[in-house]
Amino acid sequence: MRTEQPKVIYLKDYQAPEYLIDETNLTFELYEDHSLVHAQLVMRRNPERAAGDAGAGLPPLVLDGQQLELLALSMDDQALTAADYQLDDSHLTLQPKAATFTLDSTVRIHPETNTALEGLYKSGKMFCTQCEAEGFRKITYYLDRPDVMSKFTTTVTAEQHRYPVLLSNGNPVASGSEEGGRHWATWQDPFKKPAYLFALVAGDLWCVEDSFTTMTARDVALRIYVEPENIDKVQHAMDSLKKSMRWDEEVYGREYDLDIFMIVAVNDFNMGAMENKGLNIFNSSCVLAKAETATDAAHQRVEAVVAHEYFHNWSGNRVTCRDWFQLSLKEGFTVFRDAEFSADMNSRTVKRIEDVAFLRTNQFAEDAGPMAHPVRPDSFMEISNFYTLTVYEKGSEVVRMIHTLLGAEGFRKGTDLYFERHDGQAVTCDDFIKAMEDANGVDLTQFKRWYSQAGTPRLAVTEAFDPAARTYTLSFRQSCPATPGQAEKLPFVIPVELGLLDAAGNDLPLRLAGEAQAGGGNRVISVTEAEQSFTFVDIAEKPLPSLLRGLSAPVKLSFPYDRDQLMFLMQHDSDGFNRWDAGQQLSVQVLQELIGQHQRGEPLQLDPRLLTAFRTLLDDESLDQAMVAEMLSLPSEAYLTEISEVADVDAIHAAREFTRQSIGATLFEPLLARYQANRAISRETGYVAEAAHIARRTLQNIALSYLMQSGKADVLAACLEQFKDCDNMTERLSALAVLVNSGFEQEKAEALACFADYFKDDPLVMDQWFSVQAGCGLPGGLERVQALMEHPAFTLKNPNKVRALIGAFANQNLVNFHRADGAGYRFLADHVITLNALNPQIASRQLAPLTRWRKYDDGRQQLMRAELERILASGELSSDVFEVVSKSLA
Ligand code: ARG
Ligand code: ZN
């Protein structure tokens, strides 16, 4: 906690460290009421910074350290006293006498009361760590920055009975027992690493063991550690790990480098997971999955997060970041890697649809809000606030564009060079781009604006067909809105993948003016100027363009399609992603028309073409069911909010609900047929984890949710049958959600009670139970959430619970959160103030919905701002919360 304004840190001020730490030898003594950390640091002057030393002498050594009680300090075995150093609440400063020296320190820390879940803390009965980004300074005095890389040896001592398992990074090298029921284990990590990759775990854990034979025939032991009651939920993560290891060898040529790879699941975790060298620590929600307790979506998330953290071993650990402004160097790249992995393991098109829907709804909103920042930020107050959708998701899109521009082979040449050139180094986004340029002989200077300019570019496209000349010209105009600190933007390089459809829906051969011959029906053109035209020749009839296929760039494209053209693209586009996108654009047009009608107090009249398009999808048995399910899903209220100038939450909700009801009523027969056929297979086969079955269940559940809009008794009966008689969480939770959102009060109450009673001891299932209720848009949402906060399974100390209840309410239940009297805002602000003292990272993240106040009408704007002001005035704010609140009020 701070009393003055936190300092702003700038990328332009970066300087290499004054000192280096070659070796880090740590001993932890873990106790119930405190822990002791002995650190021996073998240090030397950084030769890069030593030029002026001869005249000026050695600079002071400034170590980071927070919430540490210094018990002993010595340099080269000479004990130091208070007169030899300066101590403030975040640094220990001393004066080295020689260019190489060894520093020994002992500090006392309190993991048992650490609710911020940063540094060393307890999750339930186990000790664990989270050091990224700047948590290691809460463990010992250190140069806590990613460009200081050291060889770590770690000894952990603890009570044998409570903590039989003692883990750290690298390989186990020794262990033994001590007097008084204690024992110890020593781990050695042969790879130099920054402190943010340090990890320690001590607990009563069970593990599932397996092994992996690498491409050079080395055997790697694989272990996933969990609390004993979860041992039956680990197999899916283990399978995902082995697939990830194989994929990284095949697609990137990357082999694992230690003899052992471990994952530990912990219940209390601020984020998804952490890639600590050889010892990944995971939020249990990203490891544990079995059919009875986790949905298909949850299984896919486990697969993706296991892959993501594993892939970091190269993109993040072997090659790491020079400073935290470069965070996207590892995160954007690794998100791209895990997305491609998931695309290869499952449906590529569906994966892309899901990612794009998420990006457009959430990252585009962030990029248009007060916290907008470039993929490589220029400054920050609190680095924890920059683990953002922009750094991760937009960062991944930037890497994807490089892949699109260079092609798969060129991209691989670039990554090979990058890994070879920078192995063991801490580098920058510029180094990544340079490797791509050097390996491919290209110039990416202009492309690099994607790293430095914030905001979502707009790309307005118009067409001109000249039948006499048989030419078709597409004209592009790009622009990018101002973002905080960036008024003017220069043009981006925007790769636009496109095709031109003829009247039968086939891709025309594409030949640009000046080209000798046509190059296929799908191609990528680069828009690099503010205004630029491309003329295609040999075009006999006016085509229909399919633009930005697969969302080939993270931009907002506009083209004046009419609804019939969108319906045509929905049916005929050779690009599955754009078929879906045409459907989304059609839905948006129709919904916006209804929103207007609602605002003018007119009766709502749905354009029947949307129903026709949906009926066509349901009637076509040859379509991939996963695609049908995606295409039948209406844009979310959050997305409709994002694309509104001023979001009218009530009109958006009314328009969308009205459309859902119309779909349920008009398409009742085909929806019922699909539902019954798919549910019959579910009953017959039981749960099958394969893609085709996942697709079938998804469609089954979407159909059920539309059917339930009818309020018919036999649909209710079907829903209850599914709820009671299924063997998996995908069907059970969907049925529960449908009931919760229905008006069948008694059945709803019974189902909720029965579910909670059965699953009360499984915290991850209870999270889903909270979420389903928190997201329910029926009137009275805030009161329901307030009541659930009193439920015995709820606690503000567990981030998953906070996200499941408060987060789901504020982010997914827009009509209740934004109720006109501001009670939803007050509720969120109250909890942000409480969380600020408990867990600043979580507090700051939960704040996000309030920072979007500019999107709403004057009345709501005032109410939201008032709550932000109230948080600001509430007392000592963490740097996390202060930065977000002050920037969003500025
Ligand atoms: N590097 C982790 C990842 O895989 C994220 C951990 C960040 N944690 C934090 N508390 N900021 O994405
Ligand atoms: Zn990551």
Tab-separated table of N, CA, C and O in Angstrom, residues 113-181:
chain	number	residue	atom	x	y	z
A	113	THR	N	0.107	-15.345	5.802
A	113	THR	CA	-0.884	-14.263	5.790
A	113	THR	C	-0.871	-13.500	4.458
A	113	THR	O	-1.408	-12.406	4.356
A	114	ASN	N	-0.238	-14.080	3.451
A	114	ASN	CA	-0.113	-13.408	2.152
A	114	ASN	C	-1.377	-13.638	1.320
A	114	ASN	O	-1.537	-14.664	0.670
A	115	THR	N	-2.297	-12.656	1.334
A	115	THR	CA	-3.546	-12.809	0.570
A	115	THR	C	-3.431	-12.235	-0.845
A	115	THR	O	-4.336	-12.426	-1.659
A	116	ALA	N	-2.324	-11.540	-1.122
A	116	ALA	CA	-2.142	-10.967	-2.466
A	116	ALA	C	-1.770	-12.056	-3.474
A	116	ALA	O	-1.829	-11.836	-4.684
A	117	LEU	N	-1.369	-13.231	-2.975
A	117	LEU	CA	-1.021	-14.381	-3.831
A	117	LEU	C	0.125	-14.035	-4.786
A	117	LEU	O	0.145	-14.478	-5.936
A	118	GLU	N	1.065	-13.276	-4.273
A	118	GLU	CA	2.244	-12.886	-5.046
A	118	GLU	C	3.446	-13.101	-4.146
A	118	GLU	O	3.393	-12.725	-2.978
A	119	GLY	N	4.532	-13.690	-4.677
A	119	GLY	CA	5.653	-14.107	-3.838
A	119	GLY	C	5.372	-15.513	-3.335
A	119	GLY	O	4.777	-16.336	-4.042
A	120	LEU	N	5.810	-15.810	-2.081
A	120	LEU	CA	5.534	-17.123	-1.471
A	120	LEU	C	4.249	-17.002	-0.664
A	120	LEU	O	4.108	-16.081	0.141
A	121	TYR	N	3.298	-17.903	-0.902
A	121	TYR	CA	2.028	-17.821	-0.166
A	121	TYR	C	1.472	-19.208	0.056
A	121	TYR	O	2.009	-20.200	-0.443
A	122	LYS	N	0.412	-19.272	0.843
A	122	LYS	CA	-0.233	-20.562	1.056
A	122	LYS	C	-1.558	-20.611	0.318
A	122	LYS	O	-2.352	-19.675	0.375
A	123	SER	N	-1.755	-21.691	-0.398
A	123	SER	CA	-3.052	-21.956	-1.005
A	123	SER	C	-3.574	-23.187	-0.292
A	123	SER	O	-3.027	-24.277	-0.461
A	124	GLY	N	-4.585	-23.006	0.538
A	124	GLY	CA	-5.037	-24.113	1.367
A	124	GLY	C	-3.879	-24.547	2.257
A	124	GLY	O	-3.235	-23.726	2.907
A	125	LYS	N	-3.566	-25.827	2.217
A	125	LYS	CA	-2.526	-26.324	3.110
A	125	LYS	C	-1.137	-26.309	2.465
A	125	LYS	O	-0.165	-26.681	3.084
A	126	MET	N	-1.051	-25.904	1.195
A	126	MET	CA	0.263	-26.012	0.544
A	126	MET	C	0.940	-24.657	0.378
A	126	MET	O	0.283	-23.616	0.296
A	127	PHE	N	2.264	-24.686	0.388
A	127	PHE	CA	3.039	-23.497	0.046
A	127	PHE	C	3.259	-23.476	-1.465
A	127	PHE	O	3.537	-24.516	-2.072
A	128	CYS	N	3.159	-22.287	-2.059
A	128	CYS	CA	3.494	-22.175	-3.470
A	128	CYS	C	3.953	-20.744	-3.760
A	128	CYS	O	3.931	-19.892	-2.862
A	129	THR	N	4.391	-20.502	-4.989
A	129	THR	CA	4.908	-19.177	-5.329
A	129	THR	C	4.254	-18.664	-6.613
A	129	THR	O	3.804	-19.447	-7.462
A	130	GLN	N	4.220	-17.341	-6.754
A	130	GLN	CA	3.950	-16.711	-8.047
A	130	GLN	C	4.867	-15.498	-8.113
A	130	GLN	O	4.673	-14.522	-7.386
A	131	CYS	N	5.854	-15.546	-8.980
A	131	CYS	CA	6.855	-14.475	-8.999
A	131	CYS	C	6.711	-13.515	-10.172
A	131	CYS	O	7.152	-12.375	-10.090
A	132	GLU	N	6.137	-13.936	-11.287
A	132	GLU	CA	5.960	-12.987	-12.379
A	132	GLU	C	4.839	-12.011	-12.009
A	132	GLU	O	3.796	-12.452	-11.546
A	133	ALA	N	5.041	-10.727	-12.267
A	133	ALA	CA	6.231	-10.150	-12.805
A	133	ALA	C	7.255	-9.789	-11.714
A	133	ALA	O	8.453	-10.073	-11.845
A	134	GLU	N	6.801	-9.202	-10.616
A	134	GLU	CA	7.749	-8.674	-9.631
A	134	GLU	C	7.461	-9.219	-8.243
A	134	GLU	O	7.487	-8.482	-7.254
A	135	GLY	N	7.212	-10.546	-8.187
A	135	GLY	CA	6.889	-11.166	-6.905
A	135	GLY	C	8.116	-11.681	-6.170
A	135	GLY	O	8.068	-11.900	-4.956
A	136	PHE	N	9.224	-11.889	-6.889
A	136	PHE	CA	10.396	-12.472	-6.223
A	136	PHE	C	10.936	-11.527	-5.150
A	136	PHE	O	11.494	-11.962	-4.147
A	137	ARG	N	10.737	-10.224	-5.342
A	137	ARG	CA	11.211	-9.247	-4.353
A	137	ARG	C	10.458	-9.356	-3.035
A	137	ARG	O	10.828	-8.720	-2.063
A	138	LYS	N	9.376	-10.132	-3.009
A	138	LYS	CA	8.689	-10.388	-1.737
A	138	LYS	C	9.210	-11.673	-1.087
A	138	LYS	O	8.670	-12.129	-0.078
A	139	ILE	N	10.235	-12.275	-1.711
A	139	ILE	CA	10.822	-13.500	-1.167
A	139	ILE	C	12.211	-13.223	-0.589
A	139	ILE	O	12.561	-13.700	0.480
A	140	THR	N	12.993	-12.442	-1.334
A	140	THR	CA	14.325	-12.098	-0.819
A	140	THR	C	14.805	-10.824	-1.523
A	140	THR	O	14.234	-10.420	-2.536
A	141	TYR	N	15.848	-10.199	-0.976
A	141	TYR	CA	16.438	-9.034	-1.649
A	141	TYR	C	17.149	-9.507	-2.912
A	141	TYR	O	17.955	-10.447	-2.868
A	142	TYR	N	16.876	-8.837	-4.021
A	142	TYR	CA	17.349	-9.376	-5.305
A	142	TYR	C	17.318	-8.290	-6.368
A	142	TYR	O	16.673	-7.240	-6.201
A	143	LEU	N	17.993	-8.538	-7.490
A	143	LEU	CA	17.817	-7.702	-8.682
A	143	LEU	C	16.651	-8.325	-9.447
A	143	LEU	O	16.835	-9.211	-10.284
A	144	ASP	N	15.447	-7.867	-9.112
A	144	ASP	CA	14.229	-8.522	-9.601
A	144	ASP	C	13.832	-7.909	-10.941
A	144	ASP	O	12.924	-7.090	-11.035
A	145	ARG	N	14.567	-8.275	-11.966
A	145	ARG	CA	14.315	-7.765	-13.316
A	145	ARG	C	14.702	-8.866	-14.297
A	145	ARG	O	15.658	-9.609	-14.052
A	146	PRO	N	13.986	-8.998	-15.408
A	146	PRO	CA	14.172	-10.191	-16.243
A	146	PRO	C	15.513	-10.261	-16.963
A	146	PRO	O	15.890	-11.341	-17.418
A	147	ASP	N	16.238	-9.144	-17.057
A	147	ASP	CA	17.542	-9.204	-17.732
A	147	ASP	C	18.662	-9.600	-16.789
A	147	ASP	O	19.829	-9.620	-17.198
A	148	VAL	N	18.348	-9.922	-15.554
A	148	VAL	CA	19.350	-10.499	-14.645
A	148	VAL	C	19.054	-11.986	-14.561
A	148	VAL	O	18.048	-12.406	-13.992
A	149	MET	N	19.920	-12.783	-15.185
A	149	MET	CA	19.669	-14.230	-15.272
A	149	MET	C	20.721	-14.985	-14.486
A	149	MET	O	21.912	-14.688	-14.596
A	150	SER	N	20.277	-15.953	-13.714
A	150	SER	CA	21.156	-16.587	-12.746
A	150	SER	C	20.895	-18.087	-12.689
A	150	SER	O	19.804	-18.555	-13.019
A	151	LYS	N	21.921	-18.830	-12.227
A	151	LYS	CA	21.752	-20.271	-11.988
A	151	LYS	C	21.271	-20.469	-10.563
A	151	LYS	O	21.925	-20.044	-9.623
A	152	PHE	N	20.125	-21.119	-10.424
A	152	PHE	CA	19.500	-21.265	-9.107
A	152	PHE	C	19.712	-22.664	-8.531
A	152	PHE	O	19.519	-23.665	-9.220
A	153	THR	N	20.079	-22.698	-7.246
A	153	THR	CA	20.025	-23.939	-6.464
A	153	THR	C	19.148	-23.647	-5.252
A	153	THR	O	19.338	-22.634	-4.586
A	154	THR	N	18.179	-24.514	-5.013
A	154	THR	CA	17.179	-24.215	-3.977
A	154	THR	C	17.022	-25.401	-3.037
A	154	THR	O	16.798	-26.527	-3.482
A	155	THR	N	17.147	-25.122	-1.742
A	155	THR	CA	16.870	-26.140	-0.733
A	155	THR	C	15.624	-25.727	0.041
A	155	THR	O	15.500	-24.567	0.432
A	156	VAL	N	14.720	-26.663	0.197
A	156	VAL	CA	13.496	-26.394	0.950
A	156	VAL	C	13.484	-27.307	2.160
A	156	VAL	O	13.699	-28.523	2.017
A	157	THR	N	13.241	-26.734	3.329
A	157	THR	CA	13.078	-27.582	4.509
A	157	THR	C	11.701	-27.318	5.106
A	157	THR	O	11.249	-26.176	5.147
A	158	ALA	N	11.052	-28.395	5.521
A	158	ALA	CA	9.693	-28.259	6.071
A	158	ALA	C	9.365	-29.492	6.894
A	158	ALA	O	10.081	-30.503	6.853
A	159	GLU	N	8.263	-29.398	7.605
A	159	GLU	CA	7.793	-30.528	8.397
A	159	GLU	C	7.416	-31.671	7.451
A	159	GLU	O	6.625	-31.476	6.528
A	160	GLN	N	7.971	-32.840	7.705
A	160	GLN	CA	7.766	-33.986	6.806
A	160	GLN	C	6.302	-34.396	6.700
A	160	GLN	O	5.792	-34.687	5.620
A	161	HIS	N	5.620	-34.380	7.821
A	161	HIS	CA	4.260	-34.899	7.877
A	161	HIS	C	3.284	-34.015	7.091
A	161	HIS	O	2.460	-34.503	6.322
A	162	ARG	N	3.397	-32.692	7.256
A	162	ARG	CA	2.471	-31.793	6.551
A	162	ARG	C	2.870	-31.568	5.095
A	162	ARG	O	2.022	-31.272	4.260
A	163	TYR	N	4.174	-31.641	4.857
A	163	TYR	CA	4.673	-31.278	3.520
A	163	TYR	C	5.593	-32.355	2.964
A	163	TYR	O	6.792	-32.137	2.791
A	164	PRO	N	5.056	-33.532	2.698
A	164	PRO	CA	5.918	-34.613	2.210
A	164	PRO	C	6.545	-34.307	0.848
A	164	PRO	O	7.603	-34.852	0.544
A	165	VAL	N	5.927	-33.454	0.055
A	165	VAL	CA	6.464	-33.163	-1.279
A	165	VAL	C	7.094	-31.773	-1.278
A	165	VAL	O	6.439	-30.781	-0.934
A	166	LEU	N	8.376	-31.697	-1.659
A	166	LEU	CA	9.112	-30.428	-1.704
A	166	LEU	C	9.673	-30.257	-3.114
A	166	LEU	O	10.500	-31.056	-3.554
A	167	LEU	N	9.245	-29.209	-3.815
A	167	LEU	CA	9.636	-29.056	-5.214
A	167	LEU	C	10.217	-27.673	-5.493
A	167	LEU	O	9.836	-26.683	-4.873
A	168	SER	N	11.127	-27.632	-6.475
A	168	SER	CA	11.565	-26.339	-7.014
A	168	SER	C	11.980	-26.566	-8.464
A	168	SER	O	11.746	-27.645	-9.025
A	169	ASN	N	12.587	-25.562	-9.082
A	169	ASN	CA	12.914	-25.680	-10.508
A	169	ASN	C	14.080	-26.633	-10.755
A	169	ASN	O	14.967	-26.777	-9.934
A	170	GLY	N	14.082	-27.242	-11.933
A	170	GLY	CA	15.234	-28.016	-12.379
A	170	GLY	C	15.159	-29.467	-11.971
A	170	GLY	O	14.088	-30.080	-12.019
A	171	ASN	N	16.320	-30.013	-11.573
A	171	ASN	CA	16.397	-31.434	-11.238
A	171	ASN	C	16.607	-31.606	-9.745
A	171	ASN	O	17.316	-30.816	-9.118
A	172	PRO	N	16.029	-32.693	-9.164
A	172	PRO	CA	16.283	-32.959	-7.746
A	172	PRO	C	17.703	-33.486	-7.588
A	172	PRO	O	18.128	-34.358	-8.343
A	173	VAL	N	18.461	-32.937	-6.644
A	173	VAL	CA	19.847	-33.394	-6.506
A	173	VAL	C	20.151	-34.047	-5.169
A	173	VAL	O	21.077	-34.847	-5.070
A	174	ALA	N	19.391	-33.724	-4.117
A	174	ALA	CA	19.645	-34.350	-2.828
A	174	ALA	C	18.436	-34.151	-1.939
A	174	ALA	O	17.652	-33.230	-2.148
A	175	SER	N	18.310	-35.029	-0.939
A	175	SER	CA	17.228	-34.836	0.028
A	175	SER	C	17.570	-35.611	1.283
A	175	SER	O	18.454	-36.477	1.265
A	176	GLY	N	16.899	-35.302	2.368
A	176	GLY	CA	17.176	-36.020	3.597
A	176	GLY	C	16.254	-35.583	4.715
A	176	GLY	O	15.421	-34.696	4.538
A	177	SER	N	16.443	-36.244	5.873
A	177	SER	CA	15.609	-35.919	7.037
A	177	SER	C	16.427	-35.132	8.038
A	177	SER	O	17.654	-35.199	8.055
A	178	GLU	N	15.689	-34.394	8.894
A	178	GLU	CA	16.327	-33.630	9.961
A	178	GLU	C	15.710	-34.030	11.277
A	178	GLU	O	14.686	-34.702	11.307
A	179	GLU	N	16.295	-33.544	12.338
A	179	GLU	CA	15.711	-33.712	13.665
A	179	GLU	C	14.304	-33.138	13.695
A	179	GLU	O	13.988	-32.241	12.910
A	180	GLY	N	13.501	-33.598	14.598
A	180	GLY	CA	12.222	-32.940	14.896
A	180	GLY	C	11.185	-33.078	13.807
A	180	GLY	O	10.360	-32.191	13.632
A	181	GLY	N	11.241	-34.146	13.043
A	181	GLY	CA	10.180	-34.404	12.062
A	181	GLY	C	10.245	-33.535	10.832
A	181	GLY	O	9.268	-33.423	10.090
